[in-house]
XYZ file of N, CA, C and O in Angstrom:
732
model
N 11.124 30.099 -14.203
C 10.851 31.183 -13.283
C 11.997 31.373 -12.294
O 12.355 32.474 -11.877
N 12.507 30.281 -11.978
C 13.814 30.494 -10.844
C 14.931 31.143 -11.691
O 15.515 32.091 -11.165
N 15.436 30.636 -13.349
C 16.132 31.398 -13.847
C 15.925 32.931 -14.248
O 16.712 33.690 -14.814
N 15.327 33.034 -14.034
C 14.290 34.324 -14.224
C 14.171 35.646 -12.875
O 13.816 36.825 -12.879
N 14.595 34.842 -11.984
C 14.786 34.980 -10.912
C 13.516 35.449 -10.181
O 13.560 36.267 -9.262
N 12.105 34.750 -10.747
C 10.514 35.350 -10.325
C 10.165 34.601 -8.381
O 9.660 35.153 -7.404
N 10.739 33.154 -8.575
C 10.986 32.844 -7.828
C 12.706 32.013 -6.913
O 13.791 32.037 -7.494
N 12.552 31.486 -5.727
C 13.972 30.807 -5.223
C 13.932 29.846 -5.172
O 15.051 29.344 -5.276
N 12.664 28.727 -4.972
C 12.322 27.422 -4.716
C 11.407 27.182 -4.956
O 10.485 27.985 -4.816
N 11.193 25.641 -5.555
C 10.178 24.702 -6.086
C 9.743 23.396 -5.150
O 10.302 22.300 -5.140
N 8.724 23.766 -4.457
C 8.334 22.725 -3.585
C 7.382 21.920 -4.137
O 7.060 22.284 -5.268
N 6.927 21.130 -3.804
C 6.309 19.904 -4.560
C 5.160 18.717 -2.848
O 5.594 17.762 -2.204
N 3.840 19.369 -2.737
C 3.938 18.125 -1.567
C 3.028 17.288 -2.488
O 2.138 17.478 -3.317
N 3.841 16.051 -1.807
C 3.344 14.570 -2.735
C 1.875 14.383 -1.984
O 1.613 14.281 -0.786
N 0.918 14.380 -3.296
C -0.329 14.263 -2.654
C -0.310 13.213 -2.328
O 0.657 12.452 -2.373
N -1.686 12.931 -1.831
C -2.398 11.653 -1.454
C -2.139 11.339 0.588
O -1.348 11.936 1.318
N -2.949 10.429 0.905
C -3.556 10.084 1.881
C -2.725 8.650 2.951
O -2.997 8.181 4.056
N -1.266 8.243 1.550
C -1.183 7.246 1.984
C 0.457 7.188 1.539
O 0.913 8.020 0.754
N 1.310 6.083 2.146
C 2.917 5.869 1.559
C 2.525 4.860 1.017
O 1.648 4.177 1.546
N 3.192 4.467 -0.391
C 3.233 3.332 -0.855
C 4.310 3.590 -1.684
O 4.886 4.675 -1.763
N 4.623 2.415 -2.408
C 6.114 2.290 -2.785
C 5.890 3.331 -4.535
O 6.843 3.631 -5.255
N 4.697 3.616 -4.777
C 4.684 4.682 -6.284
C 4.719 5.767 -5.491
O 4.986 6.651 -6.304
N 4.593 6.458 -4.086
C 4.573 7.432 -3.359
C 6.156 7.686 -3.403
O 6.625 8.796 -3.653
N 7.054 6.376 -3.094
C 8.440 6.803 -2.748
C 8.949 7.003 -4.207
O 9.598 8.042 -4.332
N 8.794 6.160 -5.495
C 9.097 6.599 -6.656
C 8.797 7.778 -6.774
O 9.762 8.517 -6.969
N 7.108 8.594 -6.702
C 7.441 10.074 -7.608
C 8.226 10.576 -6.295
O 7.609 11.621 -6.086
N 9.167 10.498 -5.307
C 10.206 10.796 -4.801
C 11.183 11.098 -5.392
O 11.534 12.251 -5.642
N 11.772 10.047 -5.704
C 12.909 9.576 -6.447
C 12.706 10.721 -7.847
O 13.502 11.643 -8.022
N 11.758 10.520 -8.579
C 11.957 11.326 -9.786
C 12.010 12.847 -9.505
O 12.919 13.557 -9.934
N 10.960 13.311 -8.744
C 10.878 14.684 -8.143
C 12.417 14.610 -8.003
O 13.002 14.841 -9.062
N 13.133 14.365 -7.038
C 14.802 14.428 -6.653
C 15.929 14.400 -7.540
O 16.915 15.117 -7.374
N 15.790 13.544 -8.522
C 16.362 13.255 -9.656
C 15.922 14.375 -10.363
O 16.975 15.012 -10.323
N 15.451 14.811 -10.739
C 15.039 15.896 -11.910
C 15.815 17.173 -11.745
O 16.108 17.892 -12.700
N 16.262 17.526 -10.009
C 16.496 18.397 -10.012
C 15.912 19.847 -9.870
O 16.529 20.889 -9.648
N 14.573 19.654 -10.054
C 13.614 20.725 -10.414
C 13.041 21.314 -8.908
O 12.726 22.480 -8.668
N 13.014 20.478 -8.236
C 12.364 20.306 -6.647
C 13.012 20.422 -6.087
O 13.826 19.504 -5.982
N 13.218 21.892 -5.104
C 14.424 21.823 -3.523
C 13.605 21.410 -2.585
O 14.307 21.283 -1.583
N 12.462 21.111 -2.322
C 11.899 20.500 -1.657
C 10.340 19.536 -1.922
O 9.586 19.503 -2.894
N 10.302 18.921 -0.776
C 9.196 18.166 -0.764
C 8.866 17.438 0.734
O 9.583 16.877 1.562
N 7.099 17.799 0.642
C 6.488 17.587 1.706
C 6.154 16.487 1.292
O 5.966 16.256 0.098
N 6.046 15.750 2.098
C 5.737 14.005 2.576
C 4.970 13.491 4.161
O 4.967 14.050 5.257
N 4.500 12.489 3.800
C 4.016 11.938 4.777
C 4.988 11.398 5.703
O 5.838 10.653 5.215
N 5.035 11.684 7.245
C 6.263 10.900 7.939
C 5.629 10.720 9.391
O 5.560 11.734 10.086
N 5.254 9.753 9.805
C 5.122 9.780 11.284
C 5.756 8.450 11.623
O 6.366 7.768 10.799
N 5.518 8.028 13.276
C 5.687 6.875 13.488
C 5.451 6.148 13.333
O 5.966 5.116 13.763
N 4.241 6.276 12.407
C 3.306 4.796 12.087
C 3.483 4.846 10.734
O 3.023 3.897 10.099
N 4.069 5.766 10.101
C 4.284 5.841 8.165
C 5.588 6.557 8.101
O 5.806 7.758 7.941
N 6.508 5.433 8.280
C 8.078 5.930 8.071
C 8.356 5.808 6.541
O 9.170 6.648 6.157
N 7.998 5.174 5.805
C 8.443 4.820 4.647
C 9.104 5.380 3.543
O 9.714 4.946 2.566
N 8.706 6.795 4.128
C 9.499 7.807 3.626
C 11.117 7.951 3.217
O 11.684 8.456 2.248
N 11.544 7.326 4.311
C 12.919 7.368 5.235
C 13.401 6.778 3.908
O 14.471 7.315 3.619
N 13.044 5.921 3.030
C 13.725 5.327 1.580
C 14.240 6.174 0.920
O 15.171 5.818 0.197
N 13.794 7.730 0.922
C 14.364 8.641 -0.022
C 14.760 9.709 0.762
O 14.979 10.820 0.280
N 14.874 9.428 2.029
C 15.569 10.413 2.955
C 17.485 11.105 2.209
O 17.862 12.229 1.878
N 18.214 9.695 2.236
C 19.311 10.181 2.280
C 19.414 10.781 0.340
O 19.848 11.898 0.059
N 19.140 10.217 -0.266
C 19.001 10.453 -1.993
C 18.490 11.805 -2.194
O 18.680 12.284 -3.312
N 17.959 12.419 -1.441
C 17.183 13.866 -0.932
C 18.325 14.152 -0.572
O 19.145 14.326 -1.473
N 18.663 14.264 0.496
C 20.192 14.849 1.395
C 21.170 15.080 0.195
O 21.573 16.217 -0.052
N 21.540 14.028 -0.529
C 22.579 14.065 -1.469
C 22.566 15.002 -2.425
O 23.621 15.560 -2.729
N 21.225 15.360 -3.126
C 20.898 16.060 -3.558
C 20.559 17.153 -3.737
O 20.452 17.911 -4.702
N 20.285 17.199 -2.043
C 20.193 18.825 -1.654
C 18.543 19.338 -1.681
O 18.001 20.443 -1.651
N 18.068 17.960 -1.751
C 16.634 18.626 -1.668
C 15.809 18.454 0.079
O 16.034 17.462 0.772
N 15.167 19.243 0.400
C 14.794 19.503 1.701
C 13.144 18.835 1.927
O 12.091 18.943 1.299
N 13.416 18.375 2.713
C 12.187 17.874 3.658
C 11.401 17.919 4.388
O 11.717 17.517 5.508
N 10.190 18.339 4.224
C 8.869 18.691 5.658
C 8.153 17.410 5.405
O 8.017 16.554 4.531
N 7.830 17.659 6.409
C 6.917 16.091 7.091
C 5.339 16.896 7.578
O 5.128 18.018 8.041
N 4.429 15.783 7.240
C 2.903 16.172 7.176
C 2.788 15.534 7.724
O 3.608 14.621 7.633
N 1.929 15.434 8.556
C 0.667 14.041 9.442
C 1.872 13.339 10.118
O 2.435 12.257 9.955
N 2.014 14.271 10.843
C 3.129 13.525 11.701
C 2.244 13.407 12.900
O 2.652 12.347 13.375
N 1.296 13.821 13.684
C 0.506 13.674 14.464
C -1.000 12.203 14.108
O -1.800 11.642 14.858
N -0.725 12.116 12.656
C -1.789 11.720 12.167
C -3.185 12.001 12.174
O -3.895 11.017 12.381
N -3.647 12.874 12.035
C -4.860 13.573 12.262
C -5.417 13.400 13.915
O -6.451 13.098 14.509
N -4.242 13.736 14.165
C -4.546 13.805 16.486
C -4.638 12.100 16.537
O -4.730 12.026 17.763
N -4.659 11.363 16.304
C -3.985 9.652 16.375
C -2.946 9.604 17.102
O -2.878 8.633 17.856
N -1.924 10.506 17.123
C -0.573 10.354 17.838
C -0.113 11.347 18.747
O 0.980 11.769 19.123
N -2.005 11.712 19.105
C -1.696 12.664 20.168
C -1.669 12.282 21.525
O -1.059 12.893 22.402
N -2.343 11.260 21.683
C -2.568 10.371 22.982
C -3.760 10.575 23.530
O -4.148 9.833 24.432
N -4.759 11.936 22.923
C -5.835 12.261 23.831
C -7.093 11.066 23.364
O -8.164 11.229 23.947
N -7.037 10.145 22.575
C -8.112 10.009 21.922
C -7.819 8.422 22.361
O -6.749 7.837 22.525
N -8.934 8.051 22.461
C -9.138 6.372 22.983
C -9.758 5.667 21.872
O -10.412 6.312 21.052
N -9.590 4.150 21.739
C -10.191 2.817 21.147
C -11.627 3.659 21.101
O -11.852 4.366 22.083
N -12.643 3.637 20.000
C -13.776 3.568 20.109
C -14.140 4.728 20.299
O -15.371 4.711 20.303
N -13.747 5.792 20.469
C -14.054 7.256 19.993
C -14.041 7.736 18.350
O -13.241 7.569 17.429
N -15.229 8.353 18.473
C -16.054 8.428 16.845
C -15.680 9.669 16.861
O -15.377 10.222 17.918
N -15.643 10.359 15.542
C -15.254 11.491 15.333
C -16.918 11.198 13.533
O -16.999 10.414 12.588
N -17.441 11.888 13.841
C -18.855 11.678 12.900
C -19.014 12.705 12.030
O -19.687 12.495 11.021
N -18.149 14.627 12.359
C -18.462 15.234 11.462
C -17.570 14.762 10.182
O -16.400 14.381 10.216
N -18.543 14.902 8.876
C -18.321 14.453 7.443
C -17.039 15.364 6.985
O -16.414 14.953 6.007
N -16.685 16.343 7.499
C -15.287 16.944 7.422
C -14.092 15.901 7.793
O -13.112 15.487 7.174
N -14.508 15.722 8.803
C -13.446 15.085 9.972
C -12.482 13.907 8.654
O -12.864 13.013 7.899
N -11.213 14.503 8.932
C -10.260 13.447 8.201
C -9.558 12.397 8.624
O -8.696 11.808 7.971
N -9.997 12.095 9.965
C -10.106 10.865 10.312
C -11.525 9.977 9.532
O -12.051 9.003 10.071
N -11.732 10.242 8.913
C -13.368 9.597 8.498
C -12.488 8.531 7.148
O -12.937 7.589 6.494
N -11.345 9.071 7.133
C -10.887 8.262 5.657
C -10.522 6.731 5.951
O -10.441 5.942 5.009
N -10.278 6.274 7.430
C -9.825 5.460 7.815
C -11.530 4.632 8.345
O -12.586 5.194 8.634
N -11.140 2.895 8.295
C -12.665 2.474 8.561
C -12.012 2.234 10.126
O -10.932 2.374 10.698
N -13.307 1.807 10.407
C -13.350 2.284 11.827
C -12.632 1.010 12.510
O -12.263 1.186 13.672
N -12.443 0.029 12.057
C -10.702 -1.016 12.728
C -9.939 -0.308 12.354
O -9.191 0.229 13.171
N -9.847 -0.084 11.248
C -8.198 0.787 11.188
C -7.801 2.031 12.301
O -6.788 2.260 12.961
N -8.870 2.580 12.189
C -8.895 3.943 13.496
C -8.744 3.265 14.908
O -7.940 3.650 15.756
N -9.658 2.157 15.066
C -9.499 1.590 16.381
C -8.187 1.001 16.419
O -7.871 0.750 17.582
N -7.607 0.796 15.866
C -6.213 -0.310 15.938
C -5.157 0.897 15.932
O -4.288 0.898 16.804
N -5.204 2.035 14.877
C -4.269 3.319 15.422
C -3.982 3.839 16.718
O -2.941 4.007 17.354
N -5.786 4.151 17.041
C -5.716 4.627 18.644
C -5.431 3.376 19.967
O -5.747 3.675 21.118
N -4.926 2.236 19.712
C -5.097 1.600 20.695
C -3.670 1.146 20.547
O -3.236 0.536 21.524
N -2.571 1.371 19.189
C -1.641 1.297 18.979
C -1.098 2.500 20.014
O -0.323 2.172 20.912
N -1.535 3.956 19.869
C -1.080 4.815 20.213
C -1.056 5.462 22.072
O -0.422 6.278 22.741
N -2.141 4.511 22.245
C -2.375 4.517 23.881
C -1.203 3.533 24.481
O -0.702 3.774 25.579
N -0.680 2.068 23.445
C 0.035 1.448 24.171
C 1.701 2.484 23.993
O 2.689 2.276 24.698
N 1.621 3.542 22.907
C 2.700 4.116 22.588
C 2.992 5.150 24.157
O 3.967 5.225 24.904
N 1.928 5.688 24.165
C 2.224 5.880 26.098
C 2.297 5.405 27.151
O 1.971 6.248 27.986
N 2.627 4.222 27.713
C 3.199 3.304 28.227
C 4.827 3.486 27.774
O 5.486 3.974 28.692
N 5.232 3.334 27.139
C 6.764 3.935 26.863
C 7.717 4.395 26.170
O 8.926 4.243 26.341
N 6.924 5.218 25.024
C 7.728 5.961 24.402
C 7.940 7.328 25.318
O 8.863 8.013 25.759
N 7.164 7.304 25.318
C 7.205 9.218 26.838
C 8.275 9.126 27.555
O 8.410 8.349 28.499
N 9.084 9.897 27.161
C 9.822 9.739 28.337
C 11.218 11.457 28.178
O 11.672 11.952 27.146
N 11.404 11.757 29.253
C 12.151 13.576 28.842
C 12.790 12.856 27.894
O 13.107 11.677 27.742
N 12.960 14.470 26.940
C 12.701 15.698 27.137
C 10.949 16.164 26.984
O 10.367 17.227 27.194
N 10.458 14.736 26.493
C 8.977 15.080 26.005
C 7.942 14.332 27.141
O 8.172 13.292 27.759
N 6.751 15.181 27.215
C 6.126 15.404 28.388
C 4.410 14.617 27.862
O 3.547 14.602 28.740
N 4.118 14.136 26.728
C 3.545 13.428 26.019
C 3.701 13.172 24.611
O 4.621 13.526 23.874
N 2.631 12.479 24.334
C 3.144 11.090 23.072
C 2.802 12.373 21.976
O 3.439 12.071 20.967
N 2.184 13.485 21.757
C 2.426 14.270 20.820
C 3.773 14.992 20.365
O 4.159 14.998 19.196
N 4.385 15.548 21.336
C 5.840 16.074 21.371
C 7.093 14.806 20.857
O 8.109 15.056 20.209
N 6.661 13.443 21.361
C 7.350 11.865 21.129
C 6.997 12.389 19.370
O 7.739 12.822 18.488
N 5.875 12.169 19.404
C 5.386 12.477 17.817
C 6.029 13.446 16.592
O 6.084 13.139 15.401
N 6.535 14.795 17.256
C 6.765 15.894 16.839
C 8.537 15.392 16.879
O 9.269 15.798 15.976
N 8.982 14.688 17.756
C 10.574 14.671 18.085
C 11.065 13.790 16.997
O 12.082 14.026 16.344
N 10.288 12.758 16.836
C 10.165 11.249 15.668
C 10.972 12.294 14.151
O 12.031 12.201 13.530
N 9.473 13.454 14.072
C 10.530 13.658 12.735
C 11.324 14.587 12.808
O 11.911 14.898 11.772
N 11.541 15.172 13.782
C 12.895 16.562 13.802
C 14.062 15.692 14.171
O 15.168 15.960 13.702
N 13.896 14.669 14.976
C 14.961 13.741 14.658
C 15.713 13.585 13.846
O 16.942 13.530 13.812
N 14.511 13.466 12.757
C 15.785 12.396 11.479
C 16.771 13.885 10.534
O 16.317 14.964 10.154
N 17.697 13.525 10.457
C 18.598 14.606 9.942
C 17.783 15.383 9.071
O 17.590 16.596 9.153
N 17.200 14.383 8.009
C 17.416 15.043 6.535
C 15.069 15.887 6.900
O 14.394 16.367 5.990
N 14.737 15.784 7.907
C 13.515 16.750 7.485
C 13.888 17.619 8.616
O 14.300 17.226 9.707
N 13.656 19.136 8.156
C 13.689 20.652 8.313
C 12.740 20.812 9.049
O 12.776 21.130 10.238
N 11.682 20.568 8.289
C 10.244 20.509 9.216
C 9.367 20.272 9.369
O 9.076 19.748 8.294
N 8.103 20.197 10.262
C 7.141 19.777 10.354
C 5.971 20.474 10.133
O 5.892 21.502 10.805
N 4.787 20.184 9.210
C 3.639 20.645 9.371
C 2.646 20.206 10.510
O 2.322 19.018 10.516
N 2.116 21.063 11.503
C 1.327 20.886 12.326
C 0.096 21.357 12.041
O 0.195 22.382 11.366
N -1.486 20.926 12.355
C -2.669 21.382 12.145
C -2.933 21.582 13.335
O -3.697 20.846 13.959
N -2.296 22.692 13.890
C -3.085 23.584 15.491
C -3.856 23.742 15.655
O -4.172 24.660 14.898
N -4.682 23.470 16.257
C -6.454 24.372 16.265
C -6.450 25.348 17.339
O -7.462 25.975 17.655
N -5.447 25.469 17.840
C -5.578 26.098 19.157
C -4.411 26.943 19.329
O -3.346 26.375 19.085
N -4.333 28.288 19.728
C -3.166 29.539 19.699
C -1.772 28.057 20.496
O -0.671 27.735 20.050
N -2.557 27.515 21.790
C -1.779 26.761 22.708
C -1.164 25.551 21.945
O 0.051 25.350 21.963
N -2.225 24.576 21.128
C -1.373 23.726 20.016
C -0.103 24.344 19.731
O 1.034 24.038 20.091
N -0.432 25.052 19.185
C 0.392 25.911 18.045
C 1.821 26.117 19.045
O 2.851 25.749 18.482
N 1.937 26.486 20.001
C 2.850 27.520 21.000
C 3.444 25.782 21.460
O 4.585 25.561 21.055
N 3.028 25.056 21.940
C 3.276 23.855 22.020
C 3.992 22.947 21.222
O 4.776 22.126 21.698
N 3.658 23.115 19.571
C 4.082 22.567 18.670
C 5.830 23.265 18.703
O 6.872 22.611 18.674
N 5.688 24.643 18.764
C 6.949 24.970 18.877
C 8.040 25.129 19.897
O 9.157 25.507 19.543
N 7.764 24.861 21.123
C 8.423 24.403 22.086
C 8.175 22.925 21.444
O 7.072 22.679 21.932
N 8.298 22.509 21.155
C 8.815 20.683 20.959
C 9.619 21.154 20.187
O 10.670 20.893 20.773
N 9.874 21.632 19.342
C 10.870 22.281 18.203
C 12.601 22.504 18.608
O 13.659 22.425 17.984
N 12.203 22.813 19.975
C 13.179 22.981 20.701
C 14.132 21.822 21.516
O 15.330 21.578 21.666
N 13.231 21.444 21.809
C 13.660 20.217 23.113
C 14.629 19.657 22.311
O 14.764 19.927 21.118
N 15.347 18.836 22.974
C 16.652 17.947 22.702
C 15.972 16.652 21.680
O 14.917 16.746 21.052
N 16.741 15.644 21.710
C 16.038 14.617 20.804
C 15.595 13.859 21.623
O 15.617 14.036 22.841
N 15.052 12.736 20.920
C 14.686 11.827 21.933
C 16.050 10.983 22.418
O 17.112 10.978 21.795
N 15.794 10.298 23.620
C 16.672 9.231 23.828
C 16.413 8.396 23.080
O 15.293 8.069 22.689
N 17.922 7.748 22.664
C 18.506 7.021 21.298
C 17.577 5.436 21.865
O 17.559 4.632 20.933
N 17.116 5.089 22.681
C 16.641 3.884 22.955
C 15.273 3.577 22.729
O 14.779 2.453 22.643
N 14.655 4.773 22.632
C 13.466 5.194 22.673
C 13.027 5.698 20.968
O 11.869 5.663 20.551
N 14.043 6.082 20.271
C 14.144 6.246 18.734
C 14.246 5.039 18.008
O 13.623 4.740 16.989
N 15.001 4.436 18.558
C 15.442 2.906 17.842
C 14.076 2.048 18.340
O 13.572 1.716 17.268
N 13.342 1.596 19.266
C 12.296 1.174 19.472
C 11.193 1.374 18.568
O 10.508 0.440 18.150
N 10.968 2.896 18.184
C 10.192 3.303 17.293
C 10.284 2.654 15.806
O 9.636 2.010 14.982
N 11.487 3.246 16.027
C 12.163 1.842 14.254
C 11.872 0.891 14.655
O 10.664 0.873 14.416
N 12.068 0.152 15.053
C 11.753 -1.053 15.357
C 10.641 -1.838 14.999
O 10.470 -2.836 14.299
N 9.772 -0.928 15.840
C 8.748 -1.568 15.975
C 7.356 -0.919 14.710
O 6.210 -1.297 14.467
N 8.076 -0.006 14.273
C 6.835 0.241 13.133
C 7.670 0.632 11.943
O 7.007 0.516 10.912
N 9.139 1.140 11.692
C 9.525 1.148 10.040
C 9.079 -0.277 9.560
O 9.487 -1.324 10.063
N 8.029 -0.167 8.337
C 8.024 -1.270 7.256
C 6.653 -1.321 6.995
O 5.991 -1.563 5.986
N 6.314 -0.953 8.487
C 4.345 -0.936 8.659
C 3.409 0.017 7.667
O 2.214 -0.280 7.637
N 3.675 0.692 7.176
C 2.825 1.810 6.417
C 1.760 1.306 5.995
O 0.727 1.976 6.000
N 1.785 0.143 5.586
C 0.213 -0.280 4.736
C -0.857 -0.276 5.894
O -1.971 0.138 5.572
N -0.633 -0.766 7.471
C -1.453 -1.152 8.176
C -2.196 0.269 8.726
O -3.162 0.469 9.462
N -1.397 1.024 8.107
C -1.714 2.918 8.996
C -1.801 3.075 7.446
O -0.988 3.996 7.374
N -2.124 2.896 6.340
C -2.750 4.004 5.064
C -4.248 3.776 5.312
O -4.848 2.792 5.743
N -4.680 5.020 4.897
C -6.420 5.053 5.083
C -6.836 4.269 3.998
O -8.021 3.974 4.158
N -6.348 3.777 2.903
C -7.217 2.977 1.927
C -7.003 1.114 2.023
O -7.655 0.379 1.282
């Protein structure tokens, strides 16, 4: 169809709920094939794992959006240890309820000091994490709100984070993905 000229690009988002190392393989092949200028992936602060096929992407020329970079409002800061979220929609429901408690109590200590200008809370910290990294373009956000939304894109803008405050983040959670997958 692209030779055809029906369409310009073949995006591809890698399903599923979770990073694991067959997540970063159909990476690798998606990239390798050639067939894919892009691909959506999972990327936040708490599921970097991505970052393995960051530059092999770059080289290649294939482009990058990042999903659940907020983690289903987990890395928004509004939500505390021990807050239930009960409707059977709710996609926080995939996670058992230590895992959710240990996200949100991860993410309350993440405000204590990741915050810090150009970003004005740990969601925008959230949003900066992946516009940061060279090789993703962009971010998918789930706004519920005109103001989310208007918000999401002023972070779009802001400068990066401070480099001390990026490297901390590495630090302290690239490698972690299993402890933040919902299964």
């Amino acid at each position: 169809l692209r030779r055809e000229g029906k369409i310009r690009a073949v995006g591809a988002s890698v399903k599923g709920a979770n990073v694991t190392g067959d997540t970063v393989e159909l990476c690798r092949r998606y990239i390798e094939s050639g067939v894919v200028d892009v691909l959506m992936v999972i990327y936040s602060i708490f599921r970097q794992g991505m970052v393995a096929v960051f530059d092999e992407a770059s080289k290649a020329g294939t482009g990058i959006v990042a999903r659940t970079v907020l983690e289903d409002g987990g890395l928004t800061g509004k939500y505390a240890p021990g807050d239930s979220f009960g409707h059977p929609d709710d996609p926080r429901g995939r996670w058992s309820a230590e895992s959710l408690s240990s996200i949100l109590e991860q993410a309350q200590e993440l405000k204590t000091w990741a915050i810090a200008p150009p970003c004005e809370d740990l969601a925008q910290v959230a949003i900066r994490v992946a516009l940061d990294e060279a090789c993703i373009s962009n971010v998918v956000l789930g706004a519920r709100t005109p103001e989310q939304a208007r918000r999401g894109i002023r972070t779009a803008s802001l400068p990066p984070l401070p480099p001390e405050i990026g490297r901390r983040l590495v630090a302290e959670f690239r490698g972690r993905d299993t402890e933040f997958n919902t299964g």
